Coordinates of C-alpha atoms in Angstrom, one line a residue:
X178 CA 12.1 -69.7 153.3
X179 CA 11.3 -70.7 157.1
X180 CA 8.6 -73.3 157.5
X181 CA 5.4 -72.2 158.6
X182 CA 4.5 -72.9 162.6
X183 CA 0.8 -72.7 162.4
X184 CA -2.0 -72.5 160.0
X185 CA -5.5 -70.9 161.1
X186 CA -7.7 -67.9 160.2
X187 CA -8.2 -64.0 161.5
X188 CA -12.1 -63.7 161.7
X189 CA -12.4 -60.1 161.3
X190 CA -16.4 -59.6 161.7
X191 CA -18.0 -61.8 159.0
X192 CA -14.8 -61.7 156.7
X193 CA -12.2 -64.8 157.3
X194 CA -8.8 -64.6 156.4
X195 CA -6.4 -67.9 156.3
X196 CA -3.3 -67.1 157.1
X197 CA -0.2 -69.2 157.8
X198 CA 2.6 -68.3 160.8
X199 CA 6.0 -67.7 160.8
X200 CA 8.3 -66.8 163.8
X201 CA 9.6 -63.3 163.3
X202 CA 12.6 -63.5 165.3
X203 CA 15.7 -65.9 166.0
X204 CA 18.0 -65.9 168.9
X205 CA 21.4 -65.7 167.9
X206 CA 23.9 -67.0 170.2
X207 CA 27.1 -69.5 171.3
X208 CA 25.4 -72.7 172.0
X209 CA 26.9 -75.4 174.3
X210 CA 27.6 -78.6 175.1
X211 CA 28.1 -80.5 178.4
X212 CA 31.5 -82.6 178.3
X213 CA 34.5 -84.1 180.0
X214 CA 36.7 -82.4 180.1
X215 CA 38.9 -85.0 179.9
X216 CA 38.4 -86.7 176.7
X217 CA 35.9 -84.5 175.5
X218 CA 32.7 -86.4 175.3
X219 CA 29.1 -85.4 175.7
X220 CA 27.3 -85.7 178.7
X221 CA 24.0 -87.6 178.3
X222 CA 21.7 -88.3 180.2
X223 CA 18.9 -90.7 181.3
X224 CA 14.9 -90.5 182.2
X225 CA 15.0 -92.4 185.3
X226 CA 11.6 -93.0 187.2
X227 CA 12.5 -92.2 190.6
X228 CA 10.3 -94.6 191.8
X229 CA 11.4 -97.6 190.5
X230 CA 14.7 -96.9 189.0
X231 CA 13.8 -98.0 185.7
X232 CA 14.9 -96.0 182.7
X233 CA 11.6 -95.1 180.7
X234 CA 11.7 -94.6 177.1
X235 CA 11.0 -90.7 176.0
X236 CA 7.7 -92.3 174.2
X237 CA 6.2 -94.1 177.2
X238 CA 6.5 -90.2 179.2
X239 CA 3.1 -88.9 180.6
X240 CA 2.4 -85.6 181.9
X241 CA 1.6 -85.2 185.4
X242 CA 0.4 -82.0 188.0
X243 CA 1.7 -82.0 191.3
X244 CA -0.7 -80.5 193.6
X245 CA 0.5 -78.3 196.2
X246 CA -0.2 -81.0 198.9
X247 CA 1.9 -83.3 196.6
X248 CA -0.7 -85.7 195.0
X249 CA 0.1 -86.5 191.8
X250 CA -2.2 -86.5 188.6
X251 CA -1.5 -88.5 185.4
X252 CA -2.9 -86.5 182.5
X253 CA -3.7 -88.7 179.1
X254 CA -4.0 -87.1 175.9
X255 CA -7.6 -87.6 175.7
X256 CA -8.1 -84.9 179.1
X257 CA -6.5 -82.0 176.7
X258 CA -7.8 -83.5 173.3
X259 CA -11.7 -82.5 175.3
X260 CA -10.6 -79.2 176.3
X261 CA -12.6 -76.1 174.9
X262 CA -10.2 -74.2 173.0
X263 CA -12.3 -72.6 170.2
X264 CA -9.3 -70.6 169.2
X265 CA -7.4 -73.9 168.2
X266 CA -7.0 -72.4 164.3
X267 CA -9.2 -69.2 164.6
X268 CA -7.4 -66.4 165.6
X269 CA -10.6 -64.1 167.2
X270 CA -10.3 -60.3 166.7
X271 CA -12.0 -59.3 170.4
X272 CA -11.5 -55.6 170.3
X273 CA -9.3 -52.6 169.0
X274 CA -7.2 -50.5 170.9
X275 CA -4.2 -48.0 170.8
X276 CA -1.1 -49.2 170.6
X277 CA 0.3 -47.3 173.9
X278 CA -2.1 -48.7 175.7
X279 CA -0.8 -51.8 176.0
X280 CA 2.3 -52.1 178.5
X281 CA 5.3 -53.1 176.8
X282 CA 6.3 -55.4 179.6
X283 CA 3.4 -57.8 178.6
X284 CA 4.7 -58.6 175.1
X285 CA 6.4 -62.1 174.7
X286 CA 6.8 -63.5 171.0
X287 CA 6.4 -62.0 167.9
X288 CA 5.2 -63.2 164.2
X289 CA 4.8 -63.1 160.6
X290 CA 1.1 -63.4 159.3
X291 CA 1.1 -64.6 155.4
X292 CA -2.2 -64.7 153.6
X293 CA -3.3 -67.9 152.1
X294 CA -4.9 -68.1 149.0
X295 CA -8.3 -66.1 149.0
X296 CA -7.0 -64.6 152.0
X297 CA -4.5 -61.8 150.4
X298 CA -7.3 -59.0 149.3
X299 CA -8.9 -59.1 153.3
X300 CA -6.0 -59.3 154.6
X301 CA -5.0 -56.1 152.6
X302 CA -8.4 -54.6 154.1
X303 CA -7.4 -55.2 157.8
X304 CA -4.0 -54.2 157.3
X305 CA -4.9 -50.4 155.9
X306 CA -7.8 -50.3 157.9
X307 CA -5.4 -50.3 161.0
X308 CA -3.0 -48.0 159.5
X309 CA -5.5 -45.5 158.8
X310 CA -7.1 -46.3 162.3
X311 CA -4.0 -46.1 164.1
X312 CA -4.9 -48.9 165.9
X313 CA -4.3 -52.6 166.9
X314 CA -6.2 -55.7 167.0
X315 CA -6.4 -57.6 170.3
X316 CA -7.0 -60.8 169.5
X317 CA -6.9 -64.3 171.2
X318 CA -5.2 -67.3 169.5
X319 CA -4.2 -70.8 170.4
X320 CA -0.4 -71.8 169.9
X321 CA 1.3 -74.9 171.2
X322 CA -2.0 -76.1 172.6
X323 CA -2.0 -72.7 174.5
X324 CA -4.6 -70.5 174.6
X325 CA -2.4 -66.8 174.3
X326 CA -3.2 -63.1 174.3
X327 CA -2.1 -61.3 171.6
X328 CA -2.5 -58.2 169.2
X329 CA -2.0 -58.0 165.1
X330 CA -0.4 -54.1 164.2
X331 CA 0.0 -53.5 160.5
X332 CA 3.8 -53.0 159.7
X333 CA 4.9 -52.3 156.6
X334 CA 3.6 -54.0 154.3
X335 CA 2.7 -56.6 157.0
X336 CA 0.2 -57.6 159.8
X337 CA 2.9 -59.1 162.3
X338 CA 1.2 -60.3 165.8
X339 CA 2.8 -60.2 169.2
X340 CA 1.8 -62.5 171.8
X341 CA 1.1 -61.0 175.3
X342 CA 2.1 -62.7 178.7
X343 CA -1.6 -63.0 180.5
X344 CA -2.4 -59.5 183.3
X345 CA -1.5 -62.7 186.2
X346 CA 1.7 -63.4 184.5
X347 CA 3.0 -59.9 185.1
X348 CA 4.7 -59.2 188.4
X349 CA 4.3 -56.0 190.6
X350 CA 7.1 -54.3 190.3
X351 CA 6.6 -51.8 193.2
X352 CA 8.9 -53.5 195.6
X353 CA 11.9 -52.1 192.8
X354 CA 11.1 -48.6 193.5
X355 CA 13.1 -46.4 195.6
X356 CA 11.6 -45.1 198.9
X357 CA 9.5 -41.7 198.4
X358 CA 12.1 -39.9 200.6
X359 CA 14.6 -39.8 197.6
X360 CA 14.4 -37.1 195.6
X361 CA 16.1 -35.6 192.4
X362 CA 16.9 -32.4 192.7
X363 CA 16.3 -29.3 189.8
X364 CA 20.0 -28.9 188.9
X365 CA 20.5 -32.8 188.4
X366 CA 17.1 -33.7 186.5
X367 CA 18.6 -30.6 184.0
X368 CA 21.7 -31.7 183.6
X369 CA 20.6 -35.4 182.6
X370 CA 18.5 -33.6 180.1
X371 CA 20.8 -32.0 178.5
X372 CA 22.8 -35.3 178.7
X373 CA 19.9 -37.4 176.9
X374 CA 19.1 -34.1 174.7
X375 CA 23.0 -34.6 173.3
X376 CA 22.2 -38.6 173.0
X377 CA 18.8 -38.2 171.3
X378 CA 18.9 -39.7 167.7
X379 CA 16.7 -41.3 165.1
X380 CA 16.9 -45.2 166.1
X381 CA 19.0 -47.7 163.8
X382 CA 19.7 -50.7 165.1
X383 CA 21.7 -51.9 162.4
X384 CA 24.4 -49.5 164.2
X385 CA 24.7 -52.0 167.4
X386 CA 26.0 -55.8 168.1
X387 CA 26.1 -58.0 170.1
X388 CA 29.8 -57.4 171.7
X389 CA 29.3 -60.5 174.4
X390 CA 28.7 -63.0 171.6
X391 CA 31.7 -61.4 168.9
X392 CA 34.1 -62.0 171.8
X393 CA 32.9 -65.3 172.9
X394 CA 33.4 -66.7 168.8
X395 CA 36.7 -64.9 168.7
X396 CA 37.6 -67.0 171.6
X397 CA 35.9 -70.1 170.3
X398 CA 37.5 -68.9 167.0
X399 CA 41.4 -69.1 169.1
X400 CA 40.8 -72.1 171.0
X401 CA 40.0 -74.0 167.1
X402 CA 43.4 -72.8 166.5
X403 CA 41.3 -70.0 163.4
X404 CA 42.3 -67.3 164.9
X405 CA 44.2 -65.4 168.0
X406 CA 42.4 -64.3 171.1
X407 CA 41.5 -60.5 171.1
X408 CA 41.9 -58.5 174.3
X409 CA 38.4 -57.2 175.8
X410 CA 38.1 -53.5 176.1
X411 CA 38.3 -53.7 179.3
X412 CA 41.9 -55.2 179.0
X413 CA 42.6 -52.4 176.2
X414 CA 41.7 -49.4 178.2
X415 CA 42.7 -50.6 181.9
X416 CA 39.3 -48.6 183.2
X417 CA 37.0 -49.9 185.3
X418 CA 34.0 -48.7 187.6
X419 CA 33.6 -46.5 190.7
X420 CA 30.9 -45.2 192.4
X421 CA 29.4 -41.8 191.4
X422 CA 29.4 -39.1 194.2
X423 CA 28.8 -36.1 192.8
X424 CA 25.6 -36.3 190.1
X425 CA 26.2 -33.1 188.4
X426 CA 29.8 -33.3 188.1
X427 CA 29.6 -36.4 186.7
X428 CA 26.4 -35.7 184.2
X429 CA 28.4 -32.3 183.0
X430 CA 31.1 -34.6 182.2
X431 CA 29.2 -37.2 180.2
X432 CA 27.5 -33.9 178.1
X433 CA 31.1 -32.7 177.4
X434 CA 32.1 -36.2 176.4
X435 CA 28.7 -37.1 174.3
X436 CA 29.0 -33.1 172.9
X437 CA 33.0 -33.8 171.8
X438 CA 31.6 -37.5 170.3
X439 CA 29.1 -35.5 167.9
X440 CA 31.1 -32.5 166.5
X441 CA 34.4 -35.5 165.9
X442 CA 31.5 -37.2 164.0
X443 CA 30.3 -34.4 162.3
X444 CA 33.7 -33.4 161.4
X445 CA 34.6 -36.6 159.8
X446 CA 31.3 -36.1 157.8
X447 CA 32.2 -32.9 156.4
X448 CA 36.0 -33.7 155.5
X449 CA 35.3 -36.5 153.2
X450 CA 35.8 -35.2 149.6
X451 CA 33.4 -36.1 147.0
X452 CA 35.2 -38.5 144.4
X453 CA 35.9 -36.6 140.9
X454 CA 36.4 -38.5 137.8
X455 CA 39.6 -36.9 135.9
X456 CA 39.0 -36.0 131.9
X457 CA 40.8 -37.4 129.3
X458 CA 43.1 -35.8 127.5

């Protein structure tokens, strides 16, 4: 079982549930190290003060804000130990909302709640409450001495939250856009509907991996003398990328392709037999 990261409470009107945090995701990739290549070693390296050269031990490290005119300010741990932060192990419900509402962009981290204790019956309450509701809580919470944005959404038989970046951590993406000259025409927005129309499917993403990472391990796997390297795709097929001129042509293409990709599927489907047991005798 993980180990918790934070223990608090979701004040929910007058009713307080303690809950305990777990992360409710794990990156999973191929880690490095910095080496010689040479002889192999790892690469350290030291926390030199570039003032004085010394090297200063990890323990003896302050934390200092450089203002934009370059002053320097040394903060002790007494400056944060005083700051307000009344969310430190309350997690404050501040107001309900739809889930759409909220732009998927803004979401950064998500987590496990786990009742503590006396804290399983209202935390069944708010997590049926928002099912019924169809709703979310937006809630504010302190993690890593941070105050965060977040909301709690009842999932299964879970309230998981998801932190939110804060509305001035979001960028403006309008400078991405493409100039209001350009337009798609009738024919083409069609065709790319039939195309996502022949795509369209109940999600499962137990049906996709990580191909980047298998490759990588397989090459990891061949250089640890495990296993022999495996040819990319790529390699395999010889194909590589052009640039689209025609739209249609090429959408009509990818519905013939995607159409020929379903029927081979369902075919496959239907021509496996169902297993009969003979009788004896």
């Amino acid at each position: 079982m993980p180990r918790s990261l934070w223990k608090g409470a979701v004040s929910f009107g007058l009713v307080t549930i303690p809950v305990k945090l777990f992360s409710a995701t794990e990156e999973k990739d191929v880690t490095f190290r910095q080496v010689h290549p040479a002889d192999g070693g790892r690469i350290k390296y030291k926390r030199v003060c570039e003032v004085c050269g010394e090297e200063v031990p990890y323990g003896e490290i302050a934390k200092g804000y450089e203002a934009a005119d370059g002053r320097m300010v040394v903060l002790e741990a007494s400056d944060f130990d005083d700051l307000p932060l009344p969310t430190a192990k309350q997690v404050e419900i501040v107001q309900f909302v739809e889930m759409g509402e909220i732009d998927p962009t803004a979401y950064n981290k998500s987590y496990f709640l786990e009742p503590e204790g006396p804290g399983a019956k209202p935390y069944v309450l708010l997590r049926e409450a928002l099912k019924k509701s169809n709703k979310v809580a937006v809630v504010k919470v302190a993690l890593r001495s941070r105050e965060s944005l977040a909301l709690i959404r009842a999932a299964d038989d879970l309230l998981v939250m998801h932190t939110l970046l804060w509305p001035d951590e979001l960028r403006d993406g309008a400078f991405a856009a493409p100039s209001d000259e350009i337009k798609a025409g009738k024919g083409e927005v069609e065709m790319a509907g039939m195309f996502i129309e022949q795509l369209t499917a109940p999600y499962d993403p137990t049906q996709f991996t990580d191909s980047y990472r298998e490759a990588l391990e397989q090459v990891v796997a061949a250089k640890l003398g495990d296993a022999p390297a495996v040819p990319t795709a790529a390699e395999e097929t010889g194909e590589g990328t052009g640039d689209v001129v025609d739209l249609v042509a090429a959408l009509k293409a990818s519905v013939e392709a995607a159409k020929k990709r379903r029927e081979a599927a369902a075919a496959a489907g239907a021509k496996e037999p169902a297993k009969k047991t003979k009788k004896a005798g």
